[in-house]
PDB file of C-alpha atoms in Angstrom:
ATOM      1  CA  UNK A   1      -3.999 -17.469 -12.051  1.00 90.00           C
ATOM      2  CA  UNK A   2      -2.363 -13.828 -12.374  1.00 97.00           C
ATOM      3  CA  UNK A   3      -0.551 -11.394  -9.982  1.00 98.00           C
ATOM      4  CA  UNK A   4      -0.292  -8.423 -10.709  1.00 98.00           C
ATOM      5  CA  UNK A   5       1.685  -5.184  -9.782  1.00 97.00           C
ATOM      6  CA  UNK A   6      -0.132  -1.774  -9.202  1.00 96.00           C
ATOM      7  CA  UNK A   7       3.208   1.117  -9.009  1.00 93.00           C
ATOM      8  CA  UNK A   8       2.781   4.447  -8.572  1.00 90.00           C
ATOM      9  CA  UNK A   9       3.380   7.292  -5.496  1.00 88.00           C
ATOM     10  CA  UNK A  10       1.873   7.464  -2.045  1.00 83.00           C
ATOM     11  CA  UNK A  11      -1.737   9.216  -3.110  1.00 83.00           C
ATOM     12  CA  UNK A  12      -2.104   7.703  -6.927  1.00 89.00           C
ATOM     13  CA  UNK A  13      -4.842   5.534  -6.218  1.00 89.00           C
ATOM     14  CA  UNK A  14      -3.220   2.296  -5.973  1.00 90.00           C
ATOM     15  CA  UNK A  15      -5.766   0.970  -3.220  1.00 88.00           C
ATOM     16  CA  UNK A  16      -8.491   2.232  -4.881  1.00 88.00           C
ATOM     17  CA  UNK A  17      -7.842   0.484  -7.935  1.00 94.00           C
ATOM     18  CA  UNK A  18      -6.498  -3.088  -6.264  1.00 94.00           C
ATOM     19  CA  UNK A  19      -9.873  -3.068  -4.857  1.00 92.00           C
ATOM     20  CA  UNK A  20     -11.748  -2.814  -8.489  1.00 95.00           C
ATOM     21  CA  UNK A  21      -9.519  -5.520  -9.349  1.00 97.00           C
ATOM     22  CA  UNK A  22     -10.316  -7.733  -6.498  1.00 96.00           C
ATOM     23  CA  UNK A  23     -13.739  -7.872  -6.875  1.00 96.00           C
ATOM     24  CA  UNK A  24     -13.404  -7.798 -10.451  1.00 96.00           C
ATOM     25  CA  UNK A  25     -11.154 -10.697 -10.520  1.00 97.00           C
ATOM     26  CA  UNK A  26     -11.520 -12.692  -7.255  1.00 96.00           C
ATOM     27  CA  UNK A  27      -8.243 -12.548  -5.642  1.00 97.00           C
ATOM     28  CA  UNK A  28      -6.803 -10.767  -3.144  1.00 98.00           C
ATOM     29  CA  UNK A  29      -5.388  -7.130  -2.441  1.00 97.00           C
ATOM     30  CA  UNK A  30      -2.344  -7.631  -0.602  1.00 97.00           C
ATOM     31  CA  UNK A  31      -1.681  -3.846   0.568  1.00 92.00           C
ATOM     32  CA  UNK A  32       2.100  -3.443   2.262  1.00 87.00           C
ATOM     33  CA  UNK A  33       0.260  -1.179   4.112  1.00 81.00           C
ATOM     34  CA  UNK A  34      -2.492  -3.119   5.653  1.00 87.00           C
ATOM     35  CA  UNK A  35       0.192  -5.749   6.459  1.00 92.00           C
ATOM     36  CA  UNK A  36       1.675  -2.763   8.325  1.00 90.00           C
ATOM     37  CA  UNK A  37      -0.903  -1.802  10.364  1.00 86.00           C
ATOM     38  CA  UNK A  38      -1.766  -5.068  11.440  1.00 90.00           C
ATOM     39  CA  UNK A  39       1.623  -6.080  12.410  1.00 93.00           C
ATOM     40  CA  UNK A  40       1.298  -2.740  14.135  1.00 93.00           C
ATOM     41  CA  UNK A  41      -1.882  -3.015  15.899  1.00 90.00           C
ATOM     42  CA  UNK A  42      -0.824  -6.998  16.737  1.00 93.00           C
ATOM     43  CA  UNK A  43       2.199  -5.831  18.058  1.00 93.00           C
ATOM     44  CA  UNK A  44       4.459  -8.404  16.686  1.00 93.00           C
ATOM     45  CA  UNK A  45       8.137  -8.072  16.422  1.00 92.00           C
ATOM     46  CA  UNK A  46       7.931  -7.012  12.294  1.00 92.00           C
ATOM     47  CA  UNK A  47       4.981  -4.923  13.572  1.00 93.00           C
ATOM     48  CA  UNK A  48       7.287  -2.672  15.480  1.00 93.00           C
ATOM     49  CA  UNK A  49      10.155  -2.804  13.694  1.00 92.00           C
ATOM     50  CA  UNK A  50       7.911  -1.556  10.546  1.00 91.00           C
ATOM     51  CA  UNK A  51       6.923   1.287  12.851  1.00 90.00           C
ATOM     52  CA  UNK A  52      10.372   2.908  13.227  1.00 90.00           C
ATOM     53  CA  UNK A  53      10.294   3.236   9.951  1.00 88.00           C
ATOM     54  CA  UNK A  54       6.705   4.541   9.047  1.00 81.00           C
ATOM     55  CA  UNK A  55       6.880   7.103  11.986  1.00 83.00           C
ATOM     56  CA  UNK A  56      10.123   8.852  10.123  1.00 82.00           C
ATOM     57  CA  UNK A  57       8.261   8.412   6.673  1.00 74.00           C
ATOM     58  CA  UNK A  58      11.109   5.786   5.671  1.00 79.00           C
ATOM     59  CA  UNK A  59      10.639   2.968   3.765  1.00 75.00           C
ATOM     60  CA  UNK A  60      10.156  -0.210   6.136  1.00 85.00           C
ATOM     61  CA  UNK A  61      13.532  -2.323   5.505  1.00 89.00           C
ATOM     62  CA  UNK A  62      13.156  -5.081   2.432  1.00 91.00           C
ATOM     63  CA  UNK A  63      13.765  -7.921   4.938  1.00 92.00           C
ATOM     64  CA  UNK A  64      10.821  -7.221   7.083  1.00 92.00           C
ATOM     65  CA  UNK A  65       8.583  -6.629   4.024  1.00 92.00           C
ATOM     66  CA  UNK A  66       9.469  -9.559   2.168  1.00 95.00           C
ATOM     67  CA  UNK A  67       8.737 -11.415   5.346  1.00 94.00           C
ATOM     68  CA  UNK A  68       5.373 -10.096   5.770  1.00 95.00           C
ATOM     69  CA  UNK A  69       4.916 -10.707   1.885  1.00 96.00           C
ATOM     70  CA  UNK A  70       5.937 -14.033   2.181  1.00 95.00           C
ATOM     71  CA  UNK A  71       3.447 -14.667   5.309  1.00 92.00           C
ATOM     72  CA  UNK A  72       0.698 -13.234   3.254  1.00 96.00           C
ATOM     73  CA  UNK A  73       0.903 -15.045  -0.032  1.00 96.00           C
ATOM     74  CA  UNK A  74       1.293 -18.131   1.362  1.00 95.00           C
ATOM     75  CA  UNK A  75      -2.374 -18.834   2.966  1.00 95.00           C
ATOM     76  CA  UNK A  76      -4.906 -20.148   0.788  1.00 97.00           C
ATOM     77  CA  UNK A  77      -6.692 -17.129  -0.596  1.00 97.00           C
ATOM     78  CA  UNK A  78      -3.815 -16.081  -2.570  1.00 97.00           C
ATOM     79  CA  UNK A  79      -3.444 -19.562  -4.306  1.00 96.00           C
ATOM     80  CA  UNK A  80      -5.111 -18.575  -7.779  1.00 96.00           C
ATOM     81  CA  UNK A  81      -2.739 -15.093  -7.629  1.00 97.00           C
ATOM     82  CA  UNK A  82      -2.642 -11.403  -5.650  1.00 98.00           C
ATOM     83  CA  UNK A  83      -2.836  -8.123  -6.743  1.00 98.00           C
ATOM     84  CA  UNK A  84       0.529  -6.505  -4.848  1.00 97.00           C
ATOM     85  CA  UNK A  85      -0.621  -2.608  -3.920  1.00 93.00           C
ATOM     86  CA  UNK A  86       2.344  -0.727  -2.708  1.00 82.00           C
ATOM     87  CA  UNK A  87       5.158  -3.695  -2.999  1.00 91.00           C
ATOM     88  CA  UNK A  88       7.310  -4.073  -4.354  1.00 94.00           C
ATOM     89  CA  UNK A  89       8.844  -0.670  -3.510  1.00 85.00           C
ATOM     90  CA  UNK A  90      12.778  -1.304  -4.316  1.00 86.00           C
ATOM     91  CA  UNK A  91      14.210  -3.229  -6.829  1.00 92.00           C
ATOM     92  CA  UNK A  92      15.735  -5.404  -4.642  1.00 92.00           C
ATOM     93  CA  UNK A  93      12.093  -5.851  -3.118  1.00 93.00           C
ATOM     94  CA  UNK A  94      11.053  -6.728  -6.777  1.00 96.00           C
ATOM     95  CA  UNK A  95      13.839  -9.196  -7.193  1.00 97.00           C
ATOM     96  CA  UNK A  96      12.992 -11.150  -4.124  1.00 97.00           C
ATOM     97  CA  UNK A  97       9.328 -11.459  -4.833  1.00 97.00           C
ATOM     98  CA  UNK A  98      10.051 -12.611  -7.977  1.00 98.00           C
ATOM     99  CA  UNK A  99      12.172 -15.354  -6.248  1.00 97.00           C
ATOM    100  CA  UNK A 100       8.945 -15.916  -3.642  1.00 97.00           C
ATOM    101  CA  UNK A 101       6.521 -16.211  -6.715  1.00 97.00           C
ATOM    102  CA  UNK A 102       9.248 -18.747  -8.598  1.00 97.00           C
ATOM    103  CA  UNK A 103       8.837 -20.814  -5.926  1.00 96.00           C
ATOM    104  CA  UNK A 104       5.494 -21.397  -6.300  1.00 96.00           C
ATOM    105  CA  UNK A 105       5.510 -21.899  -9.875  1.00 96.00           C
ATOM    106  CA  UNK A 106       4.103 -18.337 -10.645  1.00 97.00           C
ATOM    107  CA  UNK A 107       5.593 -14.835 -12.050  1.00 97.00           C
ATOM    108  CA  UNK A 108       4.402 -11.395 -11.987  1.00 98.00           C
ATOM    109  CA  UNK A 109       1.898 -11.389 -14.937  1.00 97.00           C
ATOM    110  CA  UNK A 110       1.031  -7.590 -15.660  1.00 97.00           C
ATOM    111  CA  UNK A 111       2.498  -4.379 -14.140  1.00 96.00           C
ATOM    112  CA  UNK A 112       0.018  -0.995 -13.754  1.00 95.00           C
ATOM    113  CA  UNK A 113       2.081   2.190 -13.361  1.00 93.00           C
ATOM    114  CA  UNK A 114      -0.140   5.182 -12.271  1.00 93.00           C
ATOM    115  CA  UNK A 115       1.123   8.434 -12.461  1.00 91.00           C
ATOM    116  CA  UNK A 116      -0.144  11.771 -10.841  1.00 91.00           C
ATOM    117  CA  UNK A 117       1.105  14.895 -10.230  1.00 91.00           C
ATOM    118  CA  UNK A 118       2.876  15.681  -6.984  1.00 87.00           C
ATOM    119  CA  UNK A 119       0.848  18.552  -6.583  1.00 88.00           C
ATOM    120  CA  UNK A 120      -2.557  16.693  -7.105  1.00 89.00           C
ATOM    121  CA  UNK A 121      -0.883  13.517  -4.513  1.00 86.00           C
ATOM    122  CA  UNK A 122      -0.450  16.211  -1.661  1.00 85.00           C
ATOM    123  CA  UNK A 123      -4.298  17.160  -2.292  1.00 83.00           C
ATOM    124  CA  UNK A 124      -5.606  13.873  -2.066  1.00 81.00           C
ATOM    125  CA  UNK A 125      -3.665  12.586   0.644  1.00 78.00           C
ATOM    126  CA  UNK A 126      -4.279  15.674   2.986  1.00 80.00           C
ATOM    127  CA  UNK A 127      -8.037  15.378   2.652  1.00 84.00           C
ATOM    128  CA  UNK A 128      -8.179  11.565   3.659  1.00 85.00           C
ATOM    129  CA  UNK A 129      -9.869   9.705   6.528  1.00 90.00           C
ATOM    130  CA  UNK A 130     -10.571   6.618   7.645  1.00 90.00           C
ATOM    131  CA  UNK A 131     -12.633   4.870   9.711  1.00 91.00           C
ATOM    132  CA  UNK A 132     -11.363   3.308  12.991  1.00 91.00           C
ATOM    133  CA  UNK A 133     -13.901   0.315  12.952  1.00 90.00           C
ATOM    134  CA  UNK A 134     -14.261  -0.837   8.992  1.00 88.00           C
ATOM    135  CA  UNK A 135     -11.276   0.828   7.691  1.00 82.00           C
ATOM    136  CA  UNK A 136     -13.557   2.560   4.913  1.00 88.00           C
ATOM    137  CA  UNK A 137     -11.709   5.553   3.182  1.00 86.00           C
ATOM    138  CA  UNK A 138     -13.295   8.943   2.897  1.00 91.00           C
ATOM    139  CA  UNK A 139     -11.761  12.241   1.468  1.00 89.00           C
ATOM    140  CA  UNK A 140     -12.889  15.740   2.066  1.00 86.00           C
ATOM    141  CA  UNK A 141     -13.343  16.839  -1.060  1.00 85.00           C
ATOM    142  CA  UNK A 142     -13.813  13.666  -3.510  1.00 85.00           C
ATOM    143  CA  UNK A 143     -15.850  11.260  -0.896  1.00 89.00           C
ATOM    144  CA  UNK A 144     -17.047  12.748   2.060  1.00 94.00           C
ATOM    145  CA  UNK A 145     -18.540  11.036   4.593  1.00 96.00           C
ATOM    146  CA  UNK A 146     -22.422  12.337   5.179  1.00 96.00           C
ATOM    147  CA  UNK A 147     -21.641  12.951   8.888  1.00 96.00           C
ATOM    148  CA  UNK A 148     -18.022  15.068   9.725  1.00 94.00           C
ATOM    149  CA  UNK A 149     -15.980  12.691  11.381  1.00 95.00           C
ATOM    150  CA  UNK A 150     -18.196   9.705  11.417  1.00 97.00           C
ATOM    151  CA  UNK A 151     -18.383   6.709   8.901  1.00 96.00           C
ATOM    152  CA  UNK A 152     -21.553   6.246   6.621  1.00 97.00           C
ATOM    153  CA  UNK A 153     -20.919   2.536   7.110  1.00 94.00           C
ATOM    154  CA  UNK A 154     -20.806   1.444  10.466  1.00 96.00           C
ATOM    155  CA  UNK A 155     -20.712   4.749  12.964  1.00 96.00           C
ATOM    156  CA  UNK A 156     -17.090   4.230  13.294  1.00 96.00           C
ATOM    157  CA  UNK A 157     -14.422   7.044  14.488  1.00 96.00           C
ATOM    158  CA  UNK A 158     -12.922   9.011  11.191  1.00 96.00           C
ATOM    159  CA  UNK A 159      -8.746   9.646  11.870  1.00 92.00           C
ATOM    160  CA  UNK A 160      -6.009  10.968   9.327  1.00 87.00           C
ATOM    161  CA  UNK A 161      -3.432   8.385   9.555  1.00 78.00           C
ATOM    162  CA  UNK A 162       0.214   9.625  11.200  1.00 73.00           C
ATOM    163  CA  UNK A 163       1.590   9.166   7.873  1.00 68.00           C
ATOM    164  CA  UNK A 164      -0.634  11.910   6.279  1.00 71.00           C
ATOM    165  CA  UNK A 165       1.192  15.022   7.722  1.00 76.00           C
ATOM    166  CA  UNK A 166       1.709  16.907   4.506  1.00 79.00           C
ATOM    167  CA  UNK A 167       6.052  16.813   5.409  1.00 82.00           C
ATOM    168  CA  UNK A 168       5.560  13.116   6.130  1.00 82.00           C
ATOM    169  CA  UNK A 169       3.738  13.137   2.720  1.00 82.00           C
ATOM    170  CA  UNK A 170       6.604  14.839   0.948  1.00 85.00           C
ATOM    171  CA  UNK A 171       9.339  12.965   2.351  1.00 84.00           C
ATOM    172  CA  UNK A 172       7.432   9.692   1.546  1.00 81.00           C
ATOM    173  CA  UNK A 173       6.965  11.269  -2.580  1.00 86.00           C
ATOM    174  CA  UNK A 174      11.191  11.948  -1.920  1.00 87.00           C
ATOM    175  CA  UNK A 175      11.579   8.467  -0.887  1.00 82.00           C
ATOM    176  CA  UNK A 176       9.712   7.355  -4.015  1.00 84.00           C
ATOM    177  CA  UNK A 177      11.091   9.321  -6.437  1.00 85.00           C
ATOM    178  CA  UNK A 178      14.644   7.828  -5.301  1.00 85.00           C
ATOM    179  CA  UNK A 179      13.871   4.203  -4.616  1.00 80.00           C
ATOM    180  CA  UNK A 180      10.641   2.885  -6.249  1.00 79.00           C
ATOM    181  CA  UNK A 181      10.633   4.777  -9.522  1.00 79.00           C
ATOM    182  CA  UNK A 182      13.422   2.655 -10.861  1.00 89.00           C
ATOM    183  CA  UNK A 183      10.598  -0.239 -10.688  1.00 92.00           C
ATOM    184  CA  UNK A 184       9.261   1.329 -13.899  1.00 90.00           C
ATOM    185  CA  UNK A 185      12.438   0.308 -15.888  1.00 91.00           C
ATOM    186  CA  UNK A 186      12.721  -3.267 -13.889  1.00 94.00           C
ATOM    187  CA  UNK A 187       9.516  -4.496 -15.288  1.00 93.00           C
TER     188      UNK A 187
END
């Protein structure tokens, strides 16, 4: 069993890398992000809550996190241990999933900080796309898709994601830079 923590700003690769690790390892991504959307797209009450937030390029409030954290890690897939990308995000955030993991007899086993350039995190976030149907990720420049707009895996729709407005982008690396980046000295 082993969870592990993948910290670094919007753009660093953190997704990319959970996903190595999943297959490599067996258990599951669990992406705040994904969590998001679906709450989103389900339209459930954290769903739209979490939306406020997202559309202002705010953090989504701990509470409503921790509660879709909590949701997630407690169905079966997650049993042998997670690989958290993009939570926790505060301290506080940190603190209570350390409390959610306690009670199930587990702790945060390895933290991977990856750090990138602002510069370089406003190139690789303004170039990405993603398919409507699958969800793959494509970028402009480092993984195109073979067809403009439409996804080499399934035919799906390519959109950039609200979020991905280069001044929703630097607000989010703000945002970071004041709240998350004291997760390097927590763990």
């Amino acid at each position: 069993m082993v969870d592990i923590v993948l910290l670094g700003p919007p753009g660093a690769g953190k997704g990319t890398q959970a996903k190595l690790l999943q297959e490599w390892l067996g258990i599951p991504q669990i992406s705040t992000g994904d969590l998001f959307r679906a709450h989103i797209s389900q339209g459930t009450e954290l769903g739209r809550l979490a939306k406020e937030y997202i559309d202002r390029g705010d953090l989504v409030p701990d509470e409503v996190t921790v509660r879709m954290v909590e949701e997630r890690i407690s169905q079966p897939d997650c049993a042998r241990g997670a690989i958290f990308d993009g939570f926790p995000r505060t301290v506080a955030q940190a603190e209570a999933l350390d409390t959610l993991l306690a009670k199930r007899k587990r702790r945060i086993d390895i933290v991977l900080y990856i750090q990138v350039s602002e510069e370089e995190l406003l190139r690789r976030l303004e170039g990405r796309w993603i398919c409507s149907q699958c969800g793959a990720v494509y970028h402009r420049v480092y993984h195109p898709e073979k067809v403009p707009g439409i996804c080499d895996r399934c035919g799906g729709k390519l959109y950039q994601r609200e979020d991905d407005t280069p001044e929703t982008q630097k607000r989010r690396i703000q945002v970071y830079e004041e709240q998350t980046a004291p997760l390097i000295a927590y763990y």
